[in-house]
Amino acid sequence: VGWTGFIPGSYIPLPTGFIVDLTTGALWKPDISEKGVSKQDYDNYVYRVNYSGCETSDNADNKEKNKERTKAEKLRELKKLLEEDIITREEFKQQKKEILDEN
């Protein structure tokens, strides 16, 4: 422990390094009982973070493609129903509009 100066106007030593550590939180150590934290050695800790549940831009793009694909599949099915005279032209138009308006 080194004393790096004195409090101005007194003879009380000032442990500057210790005060800086207190104010910046440098004395804090991780709790190894926390999930994903392990101690490598006295000064170093290893953090493991599981990102498997996080949304990525690739996943979002795939969801959009799947959504578009399902709309296309619905429209194909609808077209088949129209061609087989199972639904009328008006029903086809109405259901087509509903499918295309889906988010």
PDB file of C-alpha atoms in Angstrom:
ATOM      1  CA  VAL A   1       0.000   0.000   0.000  1.00  0.00           C
ATOM      2  CA  GLY A   2       1.558   3.269  -1.042  1.00  0.00           C
ATOM      3  CA  TRP A   3       0.661   6.681   0.260  1.00  0.00           C
ATOM      4  CA  THR A   4       0.784   9.094  -2.598  1.00  0.00           C
ATOM      5  CA  GLY A   5       0.110  12.405  -0.900  1.00  0.00           C
ATOM      6  CA  PHE A   6      -1.426  14.301   1.977  1.00  0.00           C
ATOM      7  CA  ILE A   7      -4.839  15.868   2.368  1.00  0.00           C
ATOM      8  CA  PRO A   8      -4.284  19.603   1.830  1.00  0.00           C
ATOM      9  CA  GLY A   9      -3.992  21.561   5.071  1.00  0.00           C
ATOM     10  CA  SER A  10      -3.332  18.472   7.233  1.00  0.00           C
ATOM     11  CA  TYR A  11      -0.794  15.775   7.873  1.00  0.00           C
ATOM     12  CA  ILE A  12      -3.167  12.903   7.106  1.00  0.00           C
ATOM     13  CA  PRO A  13      -1.782  10.629   4.366  1.00  0.00           C
ATOM     14  CA  LEU A  14      -4.025  10.229   1.311  1.00  0.00           C
ATOM     15  CA  PRO A  15      -4.136   6.761  -0.319  1.00  0.00           C
ATOM     16  CA  THR A  16      -5.015   8.080  -3.780  1.00  0.00           C
ATOM     17  CA  GLY A  17      -4.951   4.694  -5.499  1.00  0.00           C
ATOM     18  CA  PHE A  18      -7.360   3.210  -2.960  1.00  0.00           C
ATOM     19  CA  ILE A  19      -9.758   6.147  -3.300  1.00  0.00           C
ATOM     20  CA  VAL A  20      -9.704   5.850  -7.098  1.00  0.00           C
ATOM     21  CA  ASP A  21     -10.449   2.123  -6.813  1.00  0.00           C
ATOM     22  CA  LEU A  22     -13.386   2.814  -4.500  1.00  0.00           C
ATOM     23  CA  THR A  23     -14.898   5.461  -6.748  1.00  0.00           C
ATOM     24  CA  THR A  24     -14.494   3.481  -9.989  1.00  0.00           C
ATOM     25  CA  GLY A  25     -15.639   0.135  -8.607  1.00  0.00           C
ATOM     26  CA  ALA A  26     -12.297  -1.548  -9.243  1.00  0.00           C
ATOM     27  CA  LEU A  27     -12.535  -3.442  -5.938  1.00  0.00           C
ATOM     28  CA  TRP A  28     -15.626  -5.315  -7.183  1.00  0.00           C
ATOM     29  CA  LYS A  29     -15.102  -8.965  -8.096  1.00  0.00           C
ATOM     30  CA  PRO A  30     -17.607 -11.170  -9.948  1.00  0.00           C
ATOM     31  CA  ASP A  31     -19.495 -13.828  -8.022  1.00  0.00           C
ATOM     32  CA  ILE A  32     -18.444 -17.247  -9.277  1.00  0.00           C
ATOM     33  CA  SER A  33     -21.772 -18.696  -8.154  1.00  0.00           C
ATOM     34  CA  GLU A  34     -23.439 -16.700 -10.962  1.00  0.00           C
ATOM     35  CA  LYS A  35     -24.385 -18.638 -14.080  1.00  0.00           C
ATOM     36  CA  GLY A  36     -21.724 -18.294 -16.799  1.00  0.00           C
ATOM     37  CA  VAL A  37     -18.958 -16.943 -14.524  1.00  0.00           C
ATOM     38  CA  SER A  38     -15.894 -18.974 -13.645  1.00  0.00           C
ATOM     39  CA  LYS A  39     -12.592 -18.034 -12.098  1.00  0.00           C
ATOM     40  CA  GLN A  40      -9.538 -18.544 -14.302  1.00  0.00           C
ATOM     41  CA  ASP A  41      -6.955 -17.454 -11.715  1.00  0.00           C
ATOM     42  CA  TYR A  42      -6.689 -14.929  -8.865  1.00  0.00           C
ATOM     43  CA  ASP A  43      -7.154 -11.847 -11.076  1.00  0.00           C
ATOM     44  CA  ASN A  44      -9.043 -13.183 -14.111  1.00  0.00           C
ATOM     45  CA  TYR A  45     -12.566 -14.414 -14.584  1.00  0.00           C
ATOM     46  CA  VAL A  46     -14.179 -16.081 -17.588  1.00  0.00           C
ATOM     47  CA  TYR A  47     -17.652 -15.004 -18.695  1.00  0.00           C
ATOM     48  CA  ARG A  48     -19.730 -17.253 -20.920  1.00  0.00           C
ATOM     49  CA  VAL A  49     -22.854 -15.752 -22.436  1.00  0.00           C
ATOM     50  CA  ASN A  50     -25.461 -17.872 -24.190  1.00  0.00           C
ATOM     51  CA  TYR A  51     -26.896 -15.980 -27.148  1.00  0.00           C
ATOM     52  CA  SER A  52     -28.948 -18.880 -28.506  1.00  0.00           C
ATOM     53  CA  GLY A  53     -32.276 -17.246 -27.617  1.00  0.00           C
ATOM     54  CA  CYS A  54     -31.423 -13.894 -29.165  1.00  0.00           C
ATOM     55  CA  GLU A  55     -32.943 -12.664 -32.395  1.00  0.00           C
ATOM     56  CA  THR A  56     -30.428 -12.084 -35.164  1.00  0.00           C
ATOM     57  CA  SER A  57     -30.892 -10.189 -38.386  1.00  0.00           C
ATOM     58  CA  ASP A  58     -30.598 -13.479 -40.301  1.00  0.00           C
ATOM     59  CA  ASN A  59     -33.475 -14.953 -38.287  1.00  0.00           C
ATOM     60  CA  ALA A  60     -35.601 -11.871 -38.919  1.00  0.00           C
ATOM     61  CA  ASP A  61     -34.901 -12.085 -42.654  1.00  0.00           C
ATOM     62  CA  ASN A  62     -35.829 -15.769 -42.678  1.00  0.00           C
ATOM     63  CA  LYS A  63     -39.098 -15.020 -40.862  1.00  0.00           C
ATOM     64  CA  GLU A  64     -39.981 -12.442 -43.496  1.00  0.00           C
ATOM     65  CA  LYS A  65     -39.170 -14.916 -46.289  1.00  0.00           C
ATOM     66  CA  ASN A  66     -41.264 -17.594 -44.565  1.00  0.00           C
ATOM     67  CA  LYS A  67     -44.133 -15.152 -44.163  1.00  0.00           C
ATOM     68  CA  GLU A  68     -43.975 -14.282 -47.863  1.00  0.00           C
ATOM     69  CA  ARG A  69     -43.758 -17.942 -48.765  1.00  0.00           C
ATOM     70  CA  THR A  70     -46.811 -18.777 -46.711  1.00  0.00           C
ATOM     71  CA  LYS A  71     -48.726 -15.972 -48.406  1.00  0.00           C
ATOM     72  CA  ALA A  72     -47.683 -17.373 -51.769  1.00  0.00           C
ATOM     73  CA  GLU A  73     -48.756 -20.851 -50.722  1.00  0.00           C
ATOM     74  CA  LYS A  74     -52.119 -19.542 -49.544  1.00  0.00           C
ATOM     75  CA  LEU A  75     -52.644 -17.745 -52.840  1.00  0.00           C
ATOM     76  CA  ARG A  76     -51.784 -20.895 -54.814  1.00  0.00           C
ATOM     77  CA  GLU A  77     -54.280 -22.891 -52.764  1.00  0.00           C
ATOM     78  CA  LEU A  78     -56.871 -20.207 -53.286  1.00  0.00           C
ATOM     79  CA  LYS A  79     -56.225 -20.222 -57.039  1.00  0.00           C
ATOM     80  CA  LYS A  80     -56.703 -24.007 -57.110  1.00  0.00           C
ATOM     81  CA  LEU A  81     -60.019 -23.648 -55.303  1.00  0.00           C
ATOM     82  CA  LEU A  82     -61.130 -21.104 -57.887  1.00  0.00           C
ATOM     83  CA  GLU A  83     -60.038 -23.292 -60.808  1.00  0.00           C
ATOM     84  CA  GLU A  84     -61.904 -26.267 -59.337  1.00  0.00           C
ATOM     85  CA  ASP A  85     -65.050 -24.105 -58.966  1.00  0.00           C
ATOM     86  CA  ILE A  86     -65.095 -24.645 -55.205  1.00  0.00           C
ATOM     87  CA  ILE A  87     -65.203 -20.901 -54.571  1.00  0.00           C
ATOM     88  CA  THR A  88     -66.648 -18.064 -56.621  1.00  0.00           C
ATOM     89  CA  ARG A  89     -64.703 -15.247 -58.275  1.00  0.00           C
ATOM     90  CA  GLU A  90     -65.951 -12.800 -55.615  1.00  0.00           C
ATOM     91  CA  GLU A  91     -64.849 -15.092 -52.767  1.00  0.00           C
ATOM     92  CA  PHE A  92     -61.469 -15.472 -54.462  1.00  0.00           C
ATOM     93  CA  LYS A  93     -61.015 -11.690 -54.703  1.00  0.00           C
ATOM     94  CA  GLN A  94     -62.079 -11.136 -51.113  1.00  0.00           C
ATOM     95  CA  GLN A  95     -59.825 -13.857 -49.665  1.00  0.00           C
ATOM     96  CA  LYS A  96     -56.929 -12.795 -51.868  1.00  0.00           C
ATOM     97  CA  LYS A  97     -57.220  -9.250 -50.528  1.00  0.00           C
ATOM     98  CA  GLU A  98     -57.270 -10.574 -46.929  1.00  0.00           C
ATOM     99  CA  ILE A  99     -54.134 -12.653 -47.545  1.00  0.00           C
ATOM    100  CA  LEU A 100     -52.261  -9.778 -49.129  1.00  0.00           C
ATOM    101  CA  ASP A 101     -53.265  -7.410 -46.293  1.00  0.00           C
ATOM    102  CA  GLU A 102     -51.843  -9.726 -43.604  1.00  0.00           C
ATOM    103  CA  ASN A 103     -48.782  -8.467 -41.734  1.00  0.00           C
TER     104      ASN A 103
END
